[in-house]
Amino acid sequence: MKPNKVKYMGLLGLLGLIGLFTGNYGFFGFFGFFGISSQTDDELLRKNIAKAGSNAFIVSNILLVLSIVGISVTETIEFAALMIATIFVIQLFVFIISFNYYEKRGDV
């Protein structure tokens, strides 16, 4: 049986400790990654992660092309920074929504 590499994402939960030392409570969201380490591994889970990741990758590439056009028109570094953050957030939401959809739908 192959080791479950997804369980290593549970180590990201340790980043939540930064919030205790810096007072930035936004880091406490990383504690949610501890739940991944107890996730059971199966073929359907890997398949759903791959499909959701593919959706996020396609959306990221489309938005990257659009942002390059926008950055070349505006030529400001602030707009470039805004586009990087926007693409990251949208890509993350697409992955989460797609993954939840595939998990609820099951193997159809």
PDB file of C-alpha atoms in Angstrom:
ATOM      1  CA  MET A   1       0.000   0.000   0.000  1.00  0.00           C
ATOM      2  CA  LYS A   2       1.347   3.425  -0.975  1.00  0.00           C
ATOM      3  CA  PRO A   3       1.785   6.045   1.752  1.00  0.00           C
ATOM      4  CA  ASN A   4      -0.826   8.777   1.862  1.00  0.00           C
ATOM      5  CA  LYS A   5       1.022  11.973   0.972  1.00  0.00           C
ATOM      6  CA  VAL A   6      -2.113  14.048   1.537  1.00  0.00           C
ATOM      7  CA  LYS A   7      -1.805  13.409   5.285  1.00  0.00           C
ATOM      8  CA  TYR A   8       1.388  15.476   5.312  1.00  0.00           C
ATOM      9  CA  MET A   9      -0.788  18.538   4.741  1.00  0.00           C
ATOM     10  CA  GLY A  10      -1.821  18.091   8.371  1.00  0.00           C
ATOM     11  CA  LEU A  11       1.590  19.459   9.301  1.00  0.00           C
ATOM     12  CA  LEU A  12       0.443  22.843   8.004  1.00  0.00           C
ATOM     13  CA  GLY A  13      -1.599  23.043  11.199  1.00  0.00           C
ATOM     14  CA  LEU A  14       1.611  23.877  13.025  1.00  0.00           C
ATOM     15  CA  LEU A  15       1.581  27.262  11.287  1.00  0.00           C
ATOM     16  CA  GLY A  16      -1.334  28.139  13.558  1.00  0.00           C
ATOM     17  CA  LEU A  17       1.142  28.437  16.415  1.00  0.00           C
ATOM     18  CA  ILE A  18       2.499  31.592  14.783  1.00  0.00           C
ATOM     19  CA  GLY A  19      -0.758  33.280  15.770  1.00  0.00           C
ATOM     20  CA  LEU A  20      -0.023  32.664  19.442  1.00  0.00           C
ATOM     21  CA  PHE A  21       3.330  34.411  19.280  1.00  0.00           C
ATOM     22  CA  THR A  22       2.516  37.279  16.911  1.00  0.00           C
ATOM     23  CA  GLY A  23      -1.024  38.070  18.031  1.00  0.00           C
ATOM     24  CA  ASN A  24      -2.238  37.747  14.429  1.00  0.00           C
ATOM     25  CA  TYR A  25      -5.326  35.612  14.884  1.00  0.00           C
ATOM     26  CA  GLY A  26      -5.635  34.929  11.145  1.00  0.00           C
ATOM     27  CA  PHE A  27      -3.020  32.195  11.555  1.00  0.00           C
ATOM     28  CA  PHE A  28      -5.452  30.203  13.698  1.00  0.00           C
ATOM     29  CA  GLY A  29      -7.164  29.103  10.484  1.00  0.00           C
ATOM     30  CA  PHE A  30      -4.195  26.804   9.849  1.00  0.00           C
ATOM     31  CA  PHE A  31      -5.301  24.645  12.789  1.00  0.00           C
ATOM     32  CA  GLY A  32      -7.995  23.281  10.450  1.00  0.00           C
ATOM     33  CA  PHE A  33      -5.304  21.347   8.580  1.00  0.00           C
ATOM     34  CA  PHE A  34      -4.904  19.010  11.559  1.00  0.00           C
ATOM     35  CA  GLY A  35      -8.170  17.357  10.478  1.00  0.00           C
ATOM     36  CA  ILE A  36      -6.595  16.234   7.217  1.00  0.00           C
ATOM     37  CA  SER A  37      -4.127  13.968   9.004  1.00  0.00           C
ATOM     38  CA  SER A  38      -6.989  11.770  10.247  1.00  0.00           C
ATOM     39  CA  GLN A  39      -8.581  11.487   6.777  1.00  0.00           C
ATOM     40  CA  THR A  40      -8.878   7.975   5.411  1.00  0.00           C
ATOM     41  CA  ASP A  41      -7.327   7.449   2.002  1.00  0.00           C
ATOM     42  CA  ASP A  42      -9.197   5.841  -0.842  1.00  0.00           C
ATOM     43  CA  GLU A  43      -9.177   5.869  -4.610  1.00  0.00           C
ATOM     44  CA  LEU A  44     -12.274   8.067  -4.919  1.00  0.00           C
ATOM     45  CA  LEU A  45     -10.721  10.740  -2.684  1.00  0.00           C
ATOM     46  CA  ARG A  46      -7.592  10.870  -4.848  1.00  0.00           C
ATOM     47  CA  LYS A  47      -9.744  11.011  -7.975  1.00  0.00           C
ATOM     48  CA  ASN A  48     -11.819  13.889  -6.586  1.00  0.00           C
ATOM     49  CA  ILE A  49      -8.701  15.804  -5.528  1.00  0.00           C
ATOM     50  CA  ALA A  50      -7.279  15.386  -9.034  1.00  0.00           C
ATOM     51  CA  LYS A  51     -10.495  16.568 -10.715  1.00  0.00           C
ATOM     52  CA  ALA A  52     -10.872  19.571  -8.405  1.00  0.00           C
ATOM     53  CA  GLY A  53      -7.207  20.450  -8.857  1.00  0.00           C
ATOM     54  CA  SER A  54      -7.652  20.287 -12.614  1.00  0.00           C
ATOM     55  CA  ASN A  55     -10.575  22.720 -12.422  1.00  0.00           C
ATOM     56  CA  ALA A  56      -8.562  25.130 -10.285  1.00  0.00           C
ATOM     57  CA  PHE A  57      -5.590  24.876 -12.654  1.00  0.00           C
ATOM     58  CA  ILE A  58      -7.712  25.727 -15.696  1.00  0.00           C
ATOM     59  CA  VAL A  59      -9.324  28.700 -13.944  1.00  0.00           C
ATOM     60  CA  SER A  60      -5.896  29.870 -12.786  1.00  0.00           C
ATOM     61  CA  ASN A  61      -4.501  29.781 -16.323  1.00  0.00           C
ATOM     62  CA  ILE A  62      -7.466  31.669 -17.774  1.00  0.00           C
ATOM     63  CA  LEU A  63      -7.250  34.334 -15.073  1.00  0.00           C
ATOM     64  CA  LEU A  64      -3.491  34.578 -15.528  1.00  0.00           C
ATOM     65  CA  VAL A  65      -3.908  35.418 -19.215  1.00  0.00           C
ATOM     66  CA  LEU A  66      -6.563  38.017 -18.407  1.00  0.00           C
ATOM     67  CA  SER A  67      -4.450  39.547 -15.654  1.00  0.00           C
ATOM     68  CA  ILE A  68      -1.394  39.789 -17.933  1.00  0.00           C
ATOM     69  CA  VAL A  69      -3.520  41.737 -20.405  1.00  0.00           C
ATOM     70  CA  GLY A  70      -4.828  43.956 -17.601  1.00  0.00           C
ATOM     71  CA  ILE A  71      -1.373  44.552 -16.166  1.00  0.00           C
ATOM     72  CA  SER A  72       0.020  45.471 -19.569  1.00  0.00           C
ATOM     73  CA  VAL A  73      -2.782  48.027 -19.995  1.00  0.00           C
ATOM     74  CA  THR A  74      -2.544  49.610 -16.532  1.00  0.00           C
ATOM     75  CA  GLU A  75       1.233  49.187 -16.045  1.00  0.00           C
ATOM     76  CA  THR A  76       1.030  49.562 -12.258  1.00  0.00           C
ATOM     77  CA  ILE A  77       2.652  47.338  -9.667  1.00  0.00           C
ATOM     78  CA  GLU A  78      -0.337  47.729  -7.340  1.00  0.00           C
ATOM     79  CA  PHE A  79      -2.631  46.208  -9.950  1.00  0.00           C
ATOM     80  CA  ALA A  80      -0.188  43.334 -10.449  1.00  0.00           C
ATOM     81  CA  ALA A  81      -0.157  42.609  -6.708  1.00  0.00           C
ATOM     82  CA  LEU A  82      -3.946  42.773  -6.622  1.00  0.00           C
ATOM     83  CA  MET A  83      -4.204  40.331  -9.521  1.00  0.00           C
ATOM     84  CA  ILE A  84      -1.833  37.839  -7.879  1.00  0.00           C
ATOM     85  CA  ALA A  85      -3.910  37.856  -4.694  1.00  0.00           C
ATOM     86  CA  THR A  86      -7.202  37.705  -6.602  1.00  0.00           C
ATOM     87  CA  ILE A  87      -6.101  34.767  -8.740  1.00  0.00           C
ATOM     88  CA  PHE A  88      -4.927  32.877  -5.654  1.00  0.00           C
ATOM     89  CA  VAL A  89      -8.211  33.390  -3.810  1.00  0.00           C
ATOM     90  CA  ILE A  90     -10.386  32.491  -6.804  1.00  0.00           C
ATOM     91  CA  GLN A  91      -8.265  29.425  -7.544  1.00  0.00           C
ATOM     92  CA  LEU A  92      -8.626  28.277  -3.945  1.00  0.00           C
ATOM     93  CA  PHE A  93     -12.396  28.787  -3.972  1.00  0.00           C
ATOM     94  CA  VAL A  94     -12.743  26.899  -7.256  1.00  0.00           C
ATOM     95  CA  PHE A  95     -10.820  23.972  -5.782  1.00  0.00           C
ATOM     96  CA  ILE A  96     -12.892  23.937  -2.584  1.00  0.00           C
ATOM     97  CA  ILE A  97     -16.247  24.232  -4.348  1.00  0.00           C
ATOM     98  CA  SER A  98     -15.302  21.619  -6.966  1.00  0.00           C
ATOM     99  CA  PHE A  99     -13.993  19.207  -4.361  1.00  0.00           C
ATOM    100  CA  ASN A 100     -17.119  19.535  -2.220  1.00  0.00           C
ATOM    101  CA  TYR A 101     -19.299  19.030  -5.300  1.00  0.00           C
ATOM    102  CA  TYR A 102     -17.431  15.873  -6.330  1.00  0.00           C
ATOM    103  CA  GLU A 103     -17.482  14.503  -2.768  1.00  0.00           C
ATOM    104  CA  LYS A 104     -21.231  15.054  -2.354  1.00  0.00           C
ATOM    105  CA  ARG A 105     -22.008  13.675  -5.808  1.00  0.00           C
ATOM    106  CA  GLY A 106     -20.110  10.458  -5.231  1.00  0.00           C
ATOM    107  CA  ASP A 107     -18.975   8.187  -8.026  1.00  0.00           C
ATOM    108  CA  VAL A 108     -21.483   8.892 -10.774  1.00  0.00           C
TER     109      VAL A 108
END
